[in-house]
XYZ file of C-alpha atoms in Angstrom:
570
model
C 0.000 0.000 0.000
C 1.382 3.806 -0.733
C 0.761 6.495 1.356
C 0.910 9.727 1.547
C 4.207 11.472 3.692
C 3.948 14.255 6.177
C 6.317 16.128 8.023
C 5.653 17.023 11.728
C 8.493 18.868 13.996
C 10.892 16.512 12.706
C 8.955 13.305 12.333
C 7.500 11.824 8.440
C 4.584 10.165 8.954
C 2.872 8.138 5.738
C -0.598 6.488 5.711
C -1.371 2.648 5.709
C -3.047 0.090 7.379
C -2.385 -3.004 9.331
C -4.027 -5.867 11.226
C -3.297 -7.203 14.386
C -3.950 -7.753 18.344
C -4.694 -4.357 19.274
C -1.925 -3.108 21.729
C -3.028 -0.400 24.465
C -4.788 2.762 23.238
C -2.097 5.374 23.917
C -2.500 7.439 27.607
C -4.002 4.353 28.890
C -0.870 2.660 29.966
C 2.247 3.900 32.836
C 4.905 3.248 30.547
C 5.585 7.054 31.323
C 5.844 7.395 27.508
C 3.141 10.345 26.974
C -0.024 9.947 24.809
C 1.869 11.247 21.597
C 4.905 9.245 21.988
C 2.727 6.043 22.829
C 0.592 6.406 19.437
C 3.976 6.691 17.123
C 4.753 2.916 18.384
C 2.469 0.903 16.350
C 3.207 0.815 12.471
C 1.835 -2.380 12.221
C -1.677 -1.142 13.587
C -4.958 -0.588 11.398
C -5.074 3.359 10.615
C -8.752 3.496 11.250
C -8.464 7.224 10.469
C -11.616 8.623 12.329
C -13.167 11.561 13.269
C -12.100 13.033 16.504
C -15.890 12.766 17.370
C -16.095 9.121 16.489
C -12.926 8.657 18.662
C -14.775 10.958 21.493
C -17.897 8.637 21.197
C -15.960 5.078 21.235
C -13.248 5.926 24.108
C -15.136 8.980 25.654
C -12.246 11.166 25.782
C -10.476 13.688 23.703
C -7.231 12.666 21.826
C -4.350 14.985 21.057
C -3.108 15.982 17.505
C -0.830 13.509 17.257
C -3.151 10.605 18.516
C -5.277 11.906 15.614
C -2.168 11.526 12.675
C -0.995 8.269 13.973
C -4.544 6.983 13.647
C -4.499 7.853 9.907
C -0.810 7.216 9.370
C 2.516 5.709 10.102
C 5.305 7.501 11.837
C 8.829 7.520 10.875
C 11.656 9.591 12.579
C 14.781 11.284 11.191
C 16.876 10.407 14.141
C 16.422 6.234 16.258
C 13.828 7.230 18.762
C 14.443 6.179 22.082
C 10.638 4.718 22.527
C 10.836 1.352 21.672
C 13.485 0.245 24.827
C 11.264 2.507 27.264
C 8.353 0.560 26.192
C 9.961 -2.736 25.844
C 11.812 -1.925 29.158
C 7.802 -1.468 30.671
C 6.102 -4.036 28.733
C 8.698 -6.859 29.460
C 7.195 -7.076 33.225
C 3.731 -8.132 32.240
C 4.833 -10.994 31.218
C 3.600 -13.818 33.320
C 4.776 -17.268 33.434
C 2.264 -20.306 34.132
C 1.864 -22.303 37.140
C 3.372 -25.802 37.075
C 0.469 -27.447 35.482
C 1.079 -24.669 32.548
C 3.382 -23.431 30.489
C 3.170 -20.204 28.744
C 4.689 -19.730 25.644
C 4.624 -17.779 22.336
C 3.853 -19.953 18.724
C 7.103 -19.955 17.419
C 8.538 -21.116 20.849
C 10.995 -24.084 20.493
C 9.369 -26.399 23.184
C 11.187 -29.444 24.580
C 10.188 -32.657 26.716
C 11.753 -34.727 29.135
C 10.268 -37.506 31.128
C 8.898 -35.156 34.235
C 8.872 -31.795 31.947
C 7.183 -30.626 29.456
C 6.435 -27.312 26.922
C 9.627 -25.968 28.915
C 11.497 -22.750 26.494
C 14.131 -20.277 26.203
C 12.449 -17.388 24.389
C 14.514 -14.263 23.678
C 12.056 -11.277 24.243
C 13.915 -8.258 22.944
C 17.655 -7.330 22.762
C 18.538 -3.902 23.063
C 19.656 -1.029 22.198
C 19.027 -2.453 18.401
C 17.832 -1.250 15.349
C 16.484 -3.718 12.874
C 17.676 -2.926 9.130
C 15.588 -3.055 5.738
C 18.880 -3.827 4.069
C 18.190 -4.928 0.449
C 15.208 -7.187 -0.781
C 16.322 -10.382 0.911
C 17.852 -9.227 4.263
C 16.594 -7.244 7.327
C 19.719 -7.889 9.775
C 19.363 -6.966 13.406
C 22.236 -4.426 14.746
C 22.904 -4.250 18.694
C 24.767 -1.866 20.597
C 28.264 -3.631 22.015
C 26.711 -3.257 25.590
C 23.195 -3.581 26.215
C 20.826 -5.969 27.422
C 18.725 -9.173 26.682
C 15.278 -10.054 28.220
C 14.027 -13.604 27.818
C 10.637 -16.003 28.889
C 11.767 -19.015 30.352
C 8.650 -21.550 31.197
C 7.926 -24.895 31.524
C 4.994 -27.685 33.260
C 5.884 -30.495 35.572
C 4.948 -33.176 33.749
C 3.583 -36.484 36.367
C 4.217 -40.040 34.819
C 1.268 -42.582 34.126
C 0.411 -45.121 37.099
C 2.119 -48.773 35.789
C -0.587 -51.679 35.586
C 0.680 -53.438 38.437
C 1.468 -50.668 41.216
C -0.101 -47.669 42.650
C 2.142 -44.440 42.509
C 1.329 -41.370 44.789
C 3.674 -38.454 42.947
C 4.024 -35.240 45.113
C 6.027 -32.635 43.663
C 9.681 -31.786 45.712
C 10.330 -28.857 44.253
C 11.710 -27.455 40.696
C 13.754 -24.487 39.867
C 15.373 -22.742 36.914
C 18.917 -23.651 37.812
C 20.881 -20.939 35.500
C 20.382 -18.352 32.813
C 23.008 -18.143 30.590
C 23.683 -15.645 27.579
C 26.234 -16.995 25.017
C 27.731 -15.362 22.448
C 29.340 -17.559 19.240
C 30.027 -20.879 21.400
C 31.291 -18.700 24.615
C 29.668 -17.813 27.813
C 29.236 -13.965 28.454
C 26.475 -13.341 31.211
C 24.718 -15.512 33.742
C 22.327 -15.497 36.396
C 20.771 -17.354 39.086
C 17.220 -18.923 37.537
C 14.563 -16.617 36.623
C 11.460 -17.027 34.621
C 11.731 -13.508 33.368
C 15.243 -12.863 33.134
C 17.062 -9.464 31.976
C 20.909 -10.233 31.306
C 23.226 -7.112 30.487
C 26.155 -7.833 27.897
C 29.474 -6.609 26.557
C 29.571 -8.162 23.291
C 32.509 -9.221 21.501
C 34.012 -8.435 18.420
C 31.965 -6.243 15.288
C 29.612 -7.921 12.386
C 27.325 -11.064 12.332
C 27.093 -12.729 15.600
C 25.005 -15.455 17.668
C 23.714 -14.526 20.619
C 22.071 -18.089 22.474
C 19.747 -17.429 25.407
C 20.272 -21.070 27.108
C 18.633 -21.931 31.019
C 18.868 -25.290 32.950
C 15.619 -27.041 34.208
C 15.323 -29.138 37.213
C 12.329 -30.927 38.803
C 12.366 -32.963 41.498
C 9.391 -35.676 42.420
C 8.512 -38.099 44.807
C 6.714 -41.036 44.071
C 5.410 -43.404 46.776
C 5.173 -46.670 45.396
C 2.545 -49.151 47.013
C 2.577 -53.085 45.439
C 0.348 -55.433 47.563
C 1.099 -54.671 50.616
C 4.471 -53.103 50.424
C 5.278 -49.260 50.275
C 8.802 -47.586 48.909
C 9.628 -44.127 48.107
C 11.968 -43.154 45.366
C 12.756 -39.760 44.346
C 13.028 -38.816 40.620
C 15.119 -35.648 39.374
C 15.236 -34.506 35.901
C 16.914 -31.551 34.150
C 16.441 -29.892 31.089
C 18.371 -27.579 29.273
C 16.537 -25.349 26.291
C 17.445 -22.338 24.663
C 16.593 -20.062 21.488
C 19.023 -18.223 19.306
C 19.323 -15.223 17.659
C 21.279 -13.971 14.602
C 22.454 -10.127 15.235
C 24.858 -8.022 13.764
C 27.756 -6.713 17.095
C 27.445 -2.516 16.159
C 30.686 -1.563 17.140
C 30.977 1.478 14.643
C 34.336 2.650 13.963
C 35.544 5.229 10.966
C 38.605 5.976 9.195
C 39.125 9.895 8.820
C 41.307 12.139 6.805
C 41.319 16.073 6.759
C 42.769 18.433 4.476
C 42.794 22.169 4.609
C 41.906 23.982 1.541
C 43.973 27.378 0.499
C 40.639 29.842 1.316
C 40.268 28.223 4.422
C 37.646 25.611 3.953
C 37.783 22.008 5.780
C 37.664 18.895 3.496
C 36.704 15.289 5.676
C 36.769 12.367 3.996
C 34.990 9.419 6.639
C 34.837 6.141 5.594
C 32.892 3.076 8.213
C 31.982 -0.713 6.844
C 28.764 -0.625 8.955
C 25.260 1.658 8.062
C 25.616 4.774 9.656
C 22.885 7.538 10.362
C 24.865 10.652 10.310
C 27.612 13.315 10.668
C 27.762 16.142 13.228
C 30.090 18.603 12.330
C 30.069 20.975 14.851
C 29.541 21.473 18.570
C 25.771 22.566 18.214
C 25.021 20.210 15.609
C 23.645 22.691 13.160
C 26.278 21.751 10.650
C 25.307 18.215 9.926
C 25.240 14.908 7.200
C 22.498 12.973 7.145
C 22.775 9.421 5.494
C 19.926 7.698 3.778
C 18.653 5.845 6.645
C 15.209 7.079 8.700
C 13.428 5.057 10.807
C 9.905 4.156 12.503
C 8.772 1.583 15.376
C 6.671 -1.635 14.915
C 6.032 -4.453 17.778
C 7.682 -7.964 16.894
C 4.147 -9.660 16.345
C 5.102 -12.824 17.566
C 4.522 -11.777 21.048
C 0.545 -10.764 19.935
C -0.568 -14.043 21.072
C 0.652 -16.740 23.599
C 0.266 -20.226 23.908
C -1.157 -21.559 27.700
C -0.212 -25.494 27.967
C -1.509 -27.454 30.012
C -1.573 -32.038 30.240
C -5.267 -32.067 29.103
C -5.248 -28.536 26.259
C -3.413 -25.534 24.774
C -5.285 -22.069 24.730
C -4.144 -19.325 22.569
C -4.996 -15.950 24.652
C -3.670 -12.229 23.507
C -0.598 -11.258 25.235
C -0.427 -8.231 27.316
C 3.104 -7.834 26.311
C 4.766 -6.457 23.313
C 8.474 -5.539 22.344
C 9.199 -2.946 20.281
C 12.057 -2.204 17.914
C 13.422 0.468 16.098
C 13.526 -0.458 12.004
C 16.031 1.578 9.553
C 15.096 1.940 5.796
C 16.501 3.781 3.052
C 14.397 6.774 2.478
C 13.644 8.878 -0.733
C 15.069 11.752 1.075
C 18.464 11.081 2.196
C 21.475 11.776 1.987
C 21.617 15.406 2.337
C 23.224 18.304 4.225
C 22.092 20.535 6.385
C 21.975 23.167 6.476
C 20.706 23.353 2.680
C 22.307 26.838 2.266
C 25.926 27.990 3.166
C 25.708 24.675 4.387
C 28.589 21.674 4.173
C 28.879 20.097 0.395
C 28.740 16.947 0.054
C 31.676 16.555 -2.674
C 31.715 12.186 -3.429
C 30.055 9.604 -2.099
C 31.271 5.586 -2.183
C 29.010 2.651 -1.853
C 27.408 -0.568 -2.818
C 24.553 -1.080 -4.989
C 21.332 -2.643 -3.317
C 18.102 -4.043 -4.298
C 15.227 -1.792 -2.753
C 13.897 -3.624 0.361
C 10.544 -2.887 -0.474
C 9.166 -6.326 -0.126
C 10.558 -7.002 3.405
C 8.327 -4.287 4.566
C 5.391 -5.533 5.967
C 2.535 -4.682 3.315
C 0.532 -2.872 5.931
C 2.841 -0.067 6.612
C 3.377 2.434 4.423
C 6.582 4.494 4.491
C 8.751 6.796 2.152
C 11.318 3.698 1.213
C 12.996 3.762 -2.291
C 11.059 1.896 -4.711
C 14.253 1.660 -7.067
C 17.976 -0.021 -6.260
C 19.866 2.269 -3.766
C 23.573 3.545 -2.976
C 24.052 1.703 -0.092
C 27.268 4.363 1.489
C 30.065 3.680 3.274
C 31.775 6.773 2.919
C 31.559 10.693 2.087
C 33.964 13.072 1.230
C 32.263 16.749 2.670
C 33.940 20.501 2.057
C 32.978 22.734 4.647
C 34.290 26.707 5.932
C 33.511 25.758 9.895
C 34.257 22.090 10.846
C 34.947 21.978 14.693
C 37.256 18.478 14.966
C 36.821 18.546 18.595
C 33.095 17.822 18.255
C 33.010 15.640 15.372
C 30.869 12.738 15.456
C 30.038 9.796 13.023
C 26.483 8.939 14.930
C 25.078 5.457 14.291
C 21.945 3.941 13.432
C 21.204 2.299 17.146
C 20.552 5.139 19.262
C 23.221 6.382 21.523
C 26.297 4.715 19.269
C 29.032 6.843 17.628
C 31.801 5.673 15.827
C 35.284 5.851 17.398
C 37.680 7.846 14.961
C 40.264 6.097 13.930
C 43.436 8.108 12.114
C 45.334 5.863 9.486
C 48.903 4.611 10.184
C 50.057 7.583 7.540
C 48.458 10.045 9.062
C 44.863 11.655 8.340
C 46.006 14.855 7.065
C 46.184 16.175 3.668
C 47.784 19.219 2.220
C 46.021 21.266 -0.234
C 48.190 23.845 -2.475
C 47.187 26.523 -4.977
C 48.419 25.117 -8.541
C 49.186 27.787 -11.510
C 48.251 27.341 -14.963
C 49.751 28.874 -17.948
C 49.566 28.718 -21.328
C 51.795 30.521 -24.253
C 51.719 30.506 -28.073
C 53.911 28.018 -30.024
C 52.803 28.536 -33.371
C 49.923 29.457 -35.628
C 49.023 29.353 -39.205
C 45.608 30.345 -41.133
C 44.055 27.067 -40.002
C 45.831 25.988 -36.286
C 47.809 27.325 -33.475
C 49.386 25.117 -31.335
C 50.030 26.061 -27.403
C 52.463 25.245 -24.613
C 50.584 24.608 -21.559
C 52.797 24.374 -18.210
C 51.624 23.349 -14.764
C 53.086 23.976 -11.761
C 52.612 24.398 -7.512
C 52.079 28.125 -7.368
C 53.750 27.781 -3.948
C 57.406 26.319 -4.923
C 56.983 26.298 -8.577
C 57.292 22.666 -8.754
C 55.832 21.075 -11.987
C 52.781 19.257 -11.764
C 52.841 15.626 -13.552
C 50.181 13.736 -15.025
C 51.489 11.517 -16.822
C 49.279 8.383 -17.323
C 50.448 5.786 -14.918
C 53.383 3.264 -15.664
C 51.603 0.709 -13.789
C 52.115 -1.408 -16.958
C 54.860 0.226 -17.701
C 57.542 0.198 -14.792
C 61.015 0.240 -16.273
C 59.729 3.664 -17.988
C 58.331 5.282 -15.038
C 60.484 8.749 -14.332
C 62.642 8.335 -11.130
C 61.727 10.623 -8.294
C 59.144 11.900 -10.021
C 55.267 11.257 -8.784
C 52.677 11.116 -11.061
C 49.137 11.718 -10.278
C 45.282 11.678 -11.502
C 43.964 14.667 -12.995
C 43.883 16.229 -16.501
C 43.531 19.747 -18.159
C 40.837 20.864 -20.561
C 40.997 22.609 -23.682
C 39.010 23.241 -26.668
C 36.886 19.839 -26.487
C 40.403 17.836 -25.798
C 42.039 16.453 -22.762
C 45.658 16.428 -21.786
C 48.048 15.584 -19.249
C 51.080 17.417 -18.378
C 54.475 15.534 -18.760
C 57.243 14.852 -16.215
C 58.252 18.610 -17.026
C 54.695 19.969 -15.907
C 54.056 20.634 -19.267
C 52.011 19.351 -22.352
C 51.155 20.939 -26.037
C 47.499 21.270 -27.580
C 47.120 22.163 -30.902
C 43.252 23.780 -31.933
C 41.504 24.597 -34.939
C 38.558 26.371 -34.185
C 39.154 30.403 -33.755
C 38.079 32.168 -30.422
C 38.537 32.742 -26.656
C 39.376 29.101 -25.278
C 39.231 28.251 -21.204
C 42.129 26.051 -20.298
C 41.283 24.550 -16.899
C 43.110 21.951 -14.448
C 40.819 18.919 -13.428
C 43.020 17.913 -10.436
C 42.729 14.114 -8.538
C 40.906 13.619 -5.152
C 42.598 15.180 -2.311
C 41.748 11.691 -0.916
C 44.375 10.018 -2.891
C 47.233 12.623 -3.383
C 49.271 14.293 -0.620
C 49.732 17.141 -1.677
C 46.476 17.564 -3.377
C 46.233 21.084 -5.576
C 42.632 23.152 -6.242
C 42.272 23.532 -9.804
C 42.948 26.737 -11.712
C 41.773 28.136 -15.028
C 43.246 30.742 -17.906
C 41.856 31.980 -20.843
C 43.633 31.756 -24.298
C 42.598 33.443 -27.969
C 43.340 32.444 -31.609
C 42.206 34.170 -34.608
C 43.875 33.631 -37.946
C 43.989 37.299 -38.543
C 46.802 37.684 -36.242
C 49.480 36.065 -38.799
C 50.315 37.671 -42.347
C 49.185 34.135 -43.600
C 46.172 35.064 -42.446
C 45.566 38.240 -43.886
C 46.357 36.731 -47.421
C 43.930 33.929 -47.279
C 41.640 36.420 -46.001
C 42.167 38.488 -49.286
C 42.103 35.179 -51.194
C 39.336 33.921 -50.039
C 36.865 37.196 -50.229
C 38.506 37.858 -53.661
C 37.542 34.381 -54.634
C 33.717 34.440 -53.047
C 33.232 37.839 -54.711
C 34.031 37.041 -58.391
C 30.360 35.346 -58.646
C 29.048 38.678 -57.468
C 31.311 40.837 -59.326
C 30.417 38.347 -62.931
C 26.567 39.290 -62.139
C 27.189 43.043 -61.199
C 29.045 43.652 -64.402
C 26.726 41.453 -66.298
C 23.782 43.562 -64.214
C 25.406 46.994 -66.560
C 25.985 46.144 -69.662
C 22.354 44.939 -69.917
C 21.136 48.153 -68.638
C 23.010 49.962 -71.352
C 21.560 48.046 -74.038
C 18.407 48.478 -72.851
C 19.116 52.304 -72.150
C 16.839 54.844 -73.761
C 17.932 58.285 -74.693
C 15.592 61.203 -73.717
C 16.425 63.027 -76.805
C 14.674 60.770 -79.107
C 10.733 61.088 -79.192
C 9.178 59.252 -82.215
């Protein structure tokens, strides 16, 4: 479904509908999220979309503006709202587990059995900070913050054993506990805990990129059975322990960047920031109102799994609506992004590098309805930005899960760049009636050094000058393009008259060290400037006028033929 997109102090929001178990009507909860911030949760919900006096009449009470858009739209952010872990954070304890004739668990629970349990789980709940990425059209990878936290449902029923033909057992339940929580990362052990049905382990993840997290917890339950045969009685005592657990595949956000500077000869800042991961944004000074925003922007959605929950019991299973639902934040690639702010005397964004991806349209649920690109996308990893005021004291690389930024990391050579004036000029060779041919010289208007570019001698190595470095770039003249040799100098020969522009295309800054800004001079040819010139000038009008000159004089002696004198009068 499309929708339409609307901007509200800072927030998009885009209609569309979805279908689900209703979760609370916002300001009827103490999740101490307000009213507003409640009804921007749920893009998955139906957008009823009605009148504020058919909302009066069903709820009898007034809703605010925003209660009123989010019931006729979804919500999307510019920056990862901070909403979903409150409300997963509150949510999370009204969870209850069953009694130990029940087990509680939700559909796509992976339940196990042993011989005195049964139904018993490991269900991961939420893990967070995270943001949850529509990557391309295949993948929607889940990115956690290096330290956060992991909240799990851990439930089980004692399960009693059938009376044998030939006794009479009396079973009386000893006791059972959840032995130990465990979070394990990749095969290795990094929290635990005491047993709890409703566990919340913090972590310190290790490492950056894909990642297993494993939310594992040990079982025990302990019965008695009195055994009666004729008229004999024994007790034995029966323990059994079960270990279950759930898994899930994340991506460790441990953001880091690779920066270079360079200072351009007016004064202006270029950055050049390069990071592997998806990142939301650059701040590039103290007050933030120099920024980079990437393409990413963002909305909230419950994880629907948790809508309904499974109640187990020896003799039925009852599906019931849960009263608890977690919350993530969800990244997409957005029609609007990227983009600098601000728009005017603002920073320039001067490259960008990426990969190529699929639109991730289709892993959007088809009930929401959000400004995503429809078309494949540059997926960035790095900018290259020219700005007048960057303050690199403040600079940040901020990152899609809220509250990460990227630690700035200089390369082994050093992350500045110099950036010198260059000096073009140009002087007449030769010239003729139909060509002049120029000397063009390039050098470093600082130390007069020439300025090479020479193609590379990659393939070429035994020819490569010594001590001399080439570099990209190229100057411009007349339609052609040239490169200056290892004497910072190159001839152009051109054919068409008039005022030429030679200019000096220099490479990245990013690549050379020194880098140079590019310079331009104006050259003229006319042919009338040469004696040549002037002759074949002469020649030529002499030669185009002899048709005209034929016809004038042809033009005459007709007249005079037909010429009649006023002195004769018949």
């Amino acid at each position: 479904m499309f929708g339409a997109v609307i901007l509200i102090g800072g927030m998009l929001v885009a209609s569309g509908t979805s279908s689900a178990t209703p979760p609370p009507r916002p300001g009827t909860d103490e999740s101490g999220l307000s009213a507003n911030e409640t009804a921007t949760l749920w893009a998955k919900e139906p957008d009823d979309c009605i009148s504020d006096e058919e909302y009066y009449d069903r709820y009898g009470e007034n809703r605010t503006k925003m209660q009123a858009v989010a019931n006729c739209t979804d919500i999307t952010f510019a920056d990862p709202p901070t909403t979903a872990k409150r409300w997963t954070t509150y949510d999370f304890e009204s969870l209850e587990a069953g009694d130990t004739n029940t087990s509680v668990y939700p559909p796509n629970a992976e339940t196990r059995d042993s011989t005195l349990i049964a139904d018993a789980h490991a269900t991961i709940f939420a893990v967070q900070p995270s943001t949850m990425v529509h990557l391309n059209a295949n993948e929607t990878p889940l990115y956690v913050a290096p330290e956060g936290e992991i909240r799990g449902f851990i439930d089980y029923r004692v399960r009693v054993p059938d009376e044998s033909e030939n006794e009479t057992s009396d079973w009386s339940l000893v006791g059972h506990e959840i032995e130990e929580v465990r979070l394990i990362q990749d095969g290795e052990v990094i929290a635990e805990q005491t047993g709890q049905q409703t566990p919340v382990l913090e972590y310190d993840l290790e490492g950056t990129g894909p990642s297993t997290l494993t939310l594992e917890a040990d079982i025990q339950v302990e019965l008695e059975e009195t055994i009666t045969t004729g008229t004999e009685t024994r007790t034995e005592v029966h323990i059994d322990n079960l270990t279950v657990s759930s898994s899930r595949e994340v991506n460790v956000y441990d953001l880091t960047a690779s920066i270079h500077y360079a200072n351009y000869p007016n004064g202006d800042t270029g950055i050049a920031i390069y990071q592997a991961q998806p990142w939301h944004g650059y701040q590039l000074t103290e007050d933030g109102d120099a920024a980079v925003r990437g393409v990413w922007r963002y909305y909230t959605a419950r994880n629907t799994d948790w809508d309904r929950l499974v109640e187990s019991s020896a003799t039925e299973r009852e599906v019931v609506e849960s009263d608890a639902h977690p919350v993530y934040v969800r990244a997409y690639p957005s029609e609007i992004g990227p983009r600098a702010d601000p728009i005017r005397d603002g920073p320039v964004i001067e490259k960008m590098w990426g990969t190529e991806s699929s639109s991730p349209m289709p892993t959007v649920p088809d009930n929401v309805a959000i400004d995503i690109v429809e078309e494949p996308y540059t997926r960035s990893y790095g900018l290259a930005i020219r700005y007048d005021d960057v303050d690199r004291n403040h600079l940040q690389v901020q990152g899609i899960v809220r509250g990460e930024t990227a630690e700035l990391v200089e390369p082994q050579r050093g992350s500045e760049r110099e950036i010198r004036e260059s000096e073009l000029s140009v002087e007449l060779l030769e010239e003729n009636e139909s060509a002049a041919t120029f000397e063009i010289e390039l050098r470093d208007a600082e130390t007069g050094d020439p300025i090479v570019l020479e193609p590379s001698f990659e393939n070429h190595p035994r020819v490569a000058p010594i001590g001399v470095q080439t570099r990209a770039g190229y100057i411009t003249i007349a339609d052609q393009r040239v490169e200056t040799d290892t004497s910072g100098t190159t001839t152009v020969t051109v054919t068409q008259p008039g005022i030429h522009t030679v200019e000096y295309h220099p490479g990245s800054w990013r690549t050379h060290n020194p880098a140079y800004v590019g310079d331009t001079v104006s050259v003229s040819w006319n042919p009338l400037t040469t004696a040549s010139g002037w002759i074949t000038l002469f020649i030529d009008v002499l030669r185009l006028s002899i048709p005209f000159l034929i016809a004038l004089y042809a033009g005459l002696k007709l007249g005079s033929f037909l010429h009649v004198s006023d002195e004769y009068h018949p």
